[in-house]
Short mmCIF file of C-alpha atoms in Angstrom, two decimals:
data_model
loop_
_atom_site.label_atom_id
_atom_site.label_comp_id
_atom_site.label_asym_id
_atom_site.label_seq_id
_atom_site.Cartn_x
_atom_site.Cartn_y
_atom_site.Cartn_z
CA MET M 1 16.88 -26.31 -26.13
CA ASN M 2 13.35 -27.64 -26.83
CA ILE M 3 10.56 -27.89 -24.25
CA ALA M 4 10.83 -31.68 -23.90
CA LEU M 5 14.55 -31.50 -23.10
CA ARG M 6 13.98 -28.74 -20.57
CA SER M 7 11.34 -30.87 -18.87
CA VAL M 8 13.70 -33.84 -18.65
CA ILE M 9 16.43 -31.67 -17.09
CA LEU M 10 14.03 -30.30 -14.47
CA VAL M 11 12.76 -33.78 -13.58
CA LEU M 12 16.34 -35.06 -13.17
CA LEU M 13 17.25 -32.07 -11.01
CA SER M 14 14.20 -32.62 -8.81
CA ALA M 15 14.93 -36.31 -8.38
CA THR M 16 18.54 -35.57 -7.47
CA LEU M 17 17.89 -32.79 -4.98
CA MET M 18 14.76 -33.94 -3.10
CA GLY M 19 14.93 -35.16 0.47
CA CYS M 20 17.92 -33.15 1.74
CA VAL M 21 16.79 -32.99 5.38
CA THR M 22 18.50 -34.30 8.50
CA SER M 23 16.62 -34.67 11.79
CA THR M 24 17.41 -35.49 15.42
CA VAL M 25 14.81 -36.00 18.15
CA ASP M 26 15.78 -36.39 21.82
CA GLU M 27 13.37 -37.48 24.55
CA MET M 28 13.50 -37.33 28.35
CA VAL M 29 10.29 -38.42 30.08
CA PHE M 30 9.94 -38.67 33.85
CA ASN M 31 6.35 -39.74 34.50
CA GLU M 32 4.44 -40.98 31.45
CA PRO M 33 0.69 -41.67 31.87
CA ILE M 34 0.08 -45.42 31.73
CA GLU M 35 -3.40 -45.41 30.16
CA GLY M 36 -3.52 -42.15 28.25
CA ILE M 37 -5.22 -39.02 29.55
CA GLY M 38 -8.87 -40.14 29.54
CA ASP M 39 -11.32 -37.23 29.34
CA SER M 40 -8.75 -34.66 30.43
CA THR M 41 -7.43 -32.07 27.99
CA VAL M 42 -4.08 -30.81 26.76
CA VAL M 43 -2.94 -27.41 25.57
CA ILE M 44 0.18 -26.79 23.46
CA LEU M 45 1.56 -23.26 23.73
CA GLY M 46 4.45 -21.47 22.05
CA ARG M 47 7.00 -19.51 24.05
CA ARG M 48 7.17 -15.90 22.85
CA HIS M 49 9.02 -13.98 25.51
CA ALA M 50 12.45 -14.00 23.78
CA SER M 51 13.58 -10.72 22.24
CA ASP M 52 14.99 -12.15 19.01
CA TYR M 53 12.41 -14.75 17.93
CA GLU M 54 8.91 -16.10 18.54
CA THR M 55 7.75 -19.69 18.30
CA GLU M 56 5.48 -19.75 15.26
CA PHE M 57 1.71 -20.13 15.76
CA ASP M 58 1.44 -22.36 12.68
CA PHE M 59 4.09 -24.71 14.09
CA ILE M 60 2.06 -25.18 17.29
CA GLU M 61 -1.03 -25.84 15.19
CA CYS M 62 0.93 -28.37 13.11
CA ILE M 63 1.94 -30.37 16.21
CA ALA M 64 -1.63 -30.39 17.54
CA ASP M 65 -3.03 -31.53 14.17
CA HIS M 66 -0.38 -34.26 13.96
CA VAL M 67 -1.36 -35.69 17.36
CA VAL M 68 -5.14 -35.50 16.89
CA ALA M 69 -4.98 -36.97 13.38
CA ARG M 70 -3.44 -40.13 14.83
CA ASP M 71 -5.50 -40.35 18.02
CA ALA M 72 -8.80 -38.48 17.90
CA SER M 73 -9.50 -39.36 21.55
CA ILE M 74 -6.89 -36.79 22.65
CA GLU M 75 -8.53 -33.39 23.11
CA ILE M 76 -6.11 -30.53 22.46
CA ILE M 77 -7.36 -27.04 23.20
CA ASP M 78 -6.66 -24.57 20.41
CA GLU M 79 -3.79 -22.27 21.40
CA ILE M 80 -5.44 -18.97 20.40
CA GLU M 81 -8.71 -19.98 22.05
CA PHE M 82 -6.87 -20.88 25.26
CA ILE M 83 -4.90 -17.61 25.36
CA ASN M 84 -8.06 -15.57 24.74
CA THR M 85 -10.04 -17.48 27.36
CA LEU M 86 -7.35 -16.96 30.01
CA TYR M 87 -6.43 -13.39 28.98
CA PRO M 88 -4.14 -11.84 30.14
CA TRP M 89 -2.54 -14.66 32.13
CA PHE M 90 -0.86 -16.38 29.16
CA GLU M 91 0.38 -13.35 27.30
CA PRO M 92 4.20 -13.37 26.83
CA ARG M 93 4.80 -10.94 29.72
CA THR M 94 2.60 -12.83 32.22
CA ALA M 95 2.83 -16.49 31.16
CA PRO M 96 4.25 -18.89 33.77
CA LEU M 97 7.90 -19.81 33.24
CA ARG M 98 8.09 -22.65 35.79
CA PRO M 99 5.60 -25.29 36.99
CA ALA M 100 5.72 -23.68 40.44
CA ASP M 101 4.14 -20.55 38.91
CA ILE M 102 0.89 -22.49 38.50
CA ASP M 103 0.14 -21.79 42.18
CA ARG M 104 0.15 -18.10 41.38
CA LEU M 105 -2.40 -18.66 38.65
CA VAL M 106 -4.87 -20.78 40.57
CA GLN M 107 -4.98 -18.20 43.34
CA GLN M 108 -6.94 -16.07 40.86
CA GLU M 109 -10.51 -17.35 41.21
CA PRO M 110 -11.60 -16.65 37.58
CA VAL M 111 -8.47 -18.40 36.29
CA ALA M 112 -8.92 -21.40 38.57
CA GLN M 113 -12.54 -21.76 37.47
CA GLN M 114 -11.70 -21.57 33.77
CA LEU M 115 -8.94 -24.17 34.13
CA ALA M 116 -11.29 -26.48 36.03
CA ASN M 117 -13.91 -26.12 33.30
CA LEU M 118 -11.30 -27.02 30.67
CA LYS M 119 -10.27 -30.22 32.59
CA LEU M 120 -6.67 -29.34 31.81
CA GLU M 121 -4.18 -32.10 32.63
CA TYR M 122 -1.07 -31.30 30.60
CA MET M 123 0.37 -28.00 29.48
CA ILE M 124 3.07 -28.33 26.82
CA TRP M 125 5.36 -25.39 26.15
CA VAL M 126 7.21 -25.33 22.83
CA ASP M 127 10.20 -23.01 22.51
CA GLY M 128 12.16 -22.49 19.29
CA SER M 129 12.00 -21.34 15.69
CA THR M 130 13.03 -22.03 12.10
CA VAL M 131 15.70 -19.76 10.62
CA ARG M 132 17.44 -19.26 7.28
CA THR M 133 21.08 -20.31 7.59
CA ASN M 134 22.67 -19.54 4.22
CA SER M 135 21.95 -18.76 0.58
CA ALA M 136 23.91 -18.88 -2.65
CA GLY M 137 23.52 -18.81 -6.43
CA SER M 138 21.97 -16.39 -8.87
CA MET M 139 19.11 -16.18 -11.33
CA THR M 140 18.49 -14.01 -14.38
CA CYS M 141 15.08 -13.33 -15.85
CA GLY M 142 14.19 -11.41 -18.96
CA VAL M 143 11.81 -10.92 -21.88
CA GLY M 144 12.89 -11.60 -25.46
CA PRO M 145 11.41 -12.26 -28.90
CA GLY M 146 10.62 -15.83 -27.86
CA GLY M 147 8.86 -14.82 -24.65
CA ALA M 148 9.78 -14.40 -21.00
CA GLY M 149 11.93 -16.76 -18.96
CA CYS M 150 14.55 -17.27 -16.26
CA PHE M 151 17.84 -19.10 -16.09
CA GLY M 152 20.01 -19.84 -13.09
CA PHE M 153 20.29 -21.79 -9.88
CA GLY M 154 19.79 -20.79 -6.25
CA THR M 155 20.14 -22.65 -2.99
CA TRP M 156 19.47 -21.85 0.68
CA GLY M 157 19.53 -23.63 3.99
CA ASP M 158 17.01 -23.71 6.84
CA ALA M 159 17.39 -24.99 10.39
CA SER M 160 14.71 -25.76 12.98
CA ASP M 161 15.36 -26.21 16.68
CA TYR M 162 12.42 -26.74 19.04
CA GLU M 163 12.10 -27.95 22.61
CA ALA M 164 8.82 -29.12 24.14
CA THR M 165 8.47 -29.11 27.93
CA ILE M 166 5.58 -31.11 29.39
CA TRP M 167 3.96 -29.88 32.61
CA ASP M 168 1.57 -32.01 34.63
CA PHE M 169 -0.88 -29.31 35.56
CA THR M 170 -2.46 -31.29 38.39
CA ASP M 171 0.82 -32.15 40.13
CA LYS M 172 2.43 -28.81 39.20
CA ALA M 173 5.55 -30.60 37.97
CA GLU M 174 7.60 -31.01 34.81
CA VAL M 175 7.24 -34.59 33.58
CA GLY M 176 9.00 -34.60 30.22
CA ARG M 177 11.20 -32.74 27.78
CA LEU M 178 11.54 -33.31 24.04
CA ASN M 179 13.83 -31.73 21.48
CA ALA M 180 13.71 -31.78 17.69
CA SER M 181 16.50 -30.35 15.54
CA THR M 182 16.32 -30.46 11.76
CA SER M 183 18.26 -28.86 8.94
CA GLY M 184 18.01 -28.98 5.19
CA GLN M 185 18.95 -27.45 1.88
CA SER M 186 16.40 -26.10 -0.59
CA TYR M 187 17.01 -25.42 -4.30
CA MET M 188 15.62 -23.25 -7.07
CA PRO M 189 16.70 -24.41 -10.54
CA ALA M 190 15.38 -22.32 -13.41
CA VAL M 191 15.32 -23.25 -17.08
CA ILE M 192 12.67 -20.85 -18.41
CA VAL M 193 10.46 -21.44 -15.31
CA PRO M 194 11.85 -21.39 -11.73
CA ILE M 195 11.02 -24.65 -9.92
CA PRO M 196 11.41 -24.43 -6.10
CA ILE M 197 12.48 -27.70 -4.45
CA ILE M 198 11.79 -27.04 -0.78
CA ALA M 199 13.32 -29.07 2.02
CA PRO M 200 10.50 -29.67 4.58
CA VAL M 201 12.62 -28.64 7.55
CA GLN M 202 9.89 -27.24 9.81
CA GLY M 203 7.45 -29.98 8.80
CA THR M 204 9.96 -32.66 9.74
CA ALA M 205 10.48 -31.05 13.15
CA CYS M 206 6.69 -30.93 13.62
CA ASP M 207 6.38 -34.63 12.79
CA GLY M 208 9.23 -35.51 15.16
CA LEU M 209 7.77 -33.67 18.14
CA GLY M 210 4.23 -34.77 17.24
CA ASP M 211 5.21 -38.45 17.23
CA GLN M 212 6.93 -38.15 20.61
CA LEU M 213 3.98 -36.32 22.17
CA LEU M 214 1.61 -38.90 20.74
CA GLN M 215 3.64 -41.64 22.35
CA PHE M 216 3.42 -39.80 25.67
CA LEU M 217 -0.29 -38.90 25.58
CA SER M 218 -1.97 -41.77 23.77
CA SER M 219 -3.20 -44.98 25.36
CA GLU M 220 -2.71 -46.65 21.98
CA HIS M 221 1.08 -46.38 22.00
#
């Protein structure tokens, strides 16, 4: 099989297998701001108190970047910066689990002062993760007189399930809940060179939650 034919096969495989992602986003909003959030700020935090998974830091960053890229007037406090500033009150073992727990926080004078300085209006908790669901196929690689190469085909599935809970920090109340569930199949065909064709499962979930949060927070939507 010559190089040109191999290239054609890989292009056809890529065209056939791209885009294998399904996504569902559910929204339940109780009290949406009418004119955006003004000069107040927002923080998006990942839940990490479960024993079997942690919400990924890069996923939280992805949501924040998605929102700010589409409405630069929304100020989102960096998650790591916020956790460090309020240490140890937002570590997994001490973080508030219910809006009513905010009262416990503001009773601590240093915490109350920091939160006032930040002009925090909404705290958004994101709980969930992306996991590998299945894998199949095989691949063989070797070195011969004509050089090194691989031949085979592999496939695997990924699934993302995230829920965002919106707290109004001023009113100490939950005002919205969003859920994004995505799944997809990725592929690795190899004719001499392995070519990964990755289903953007986590990225699609990020875009779904980001769009819904943007609709909630922005005065432009």
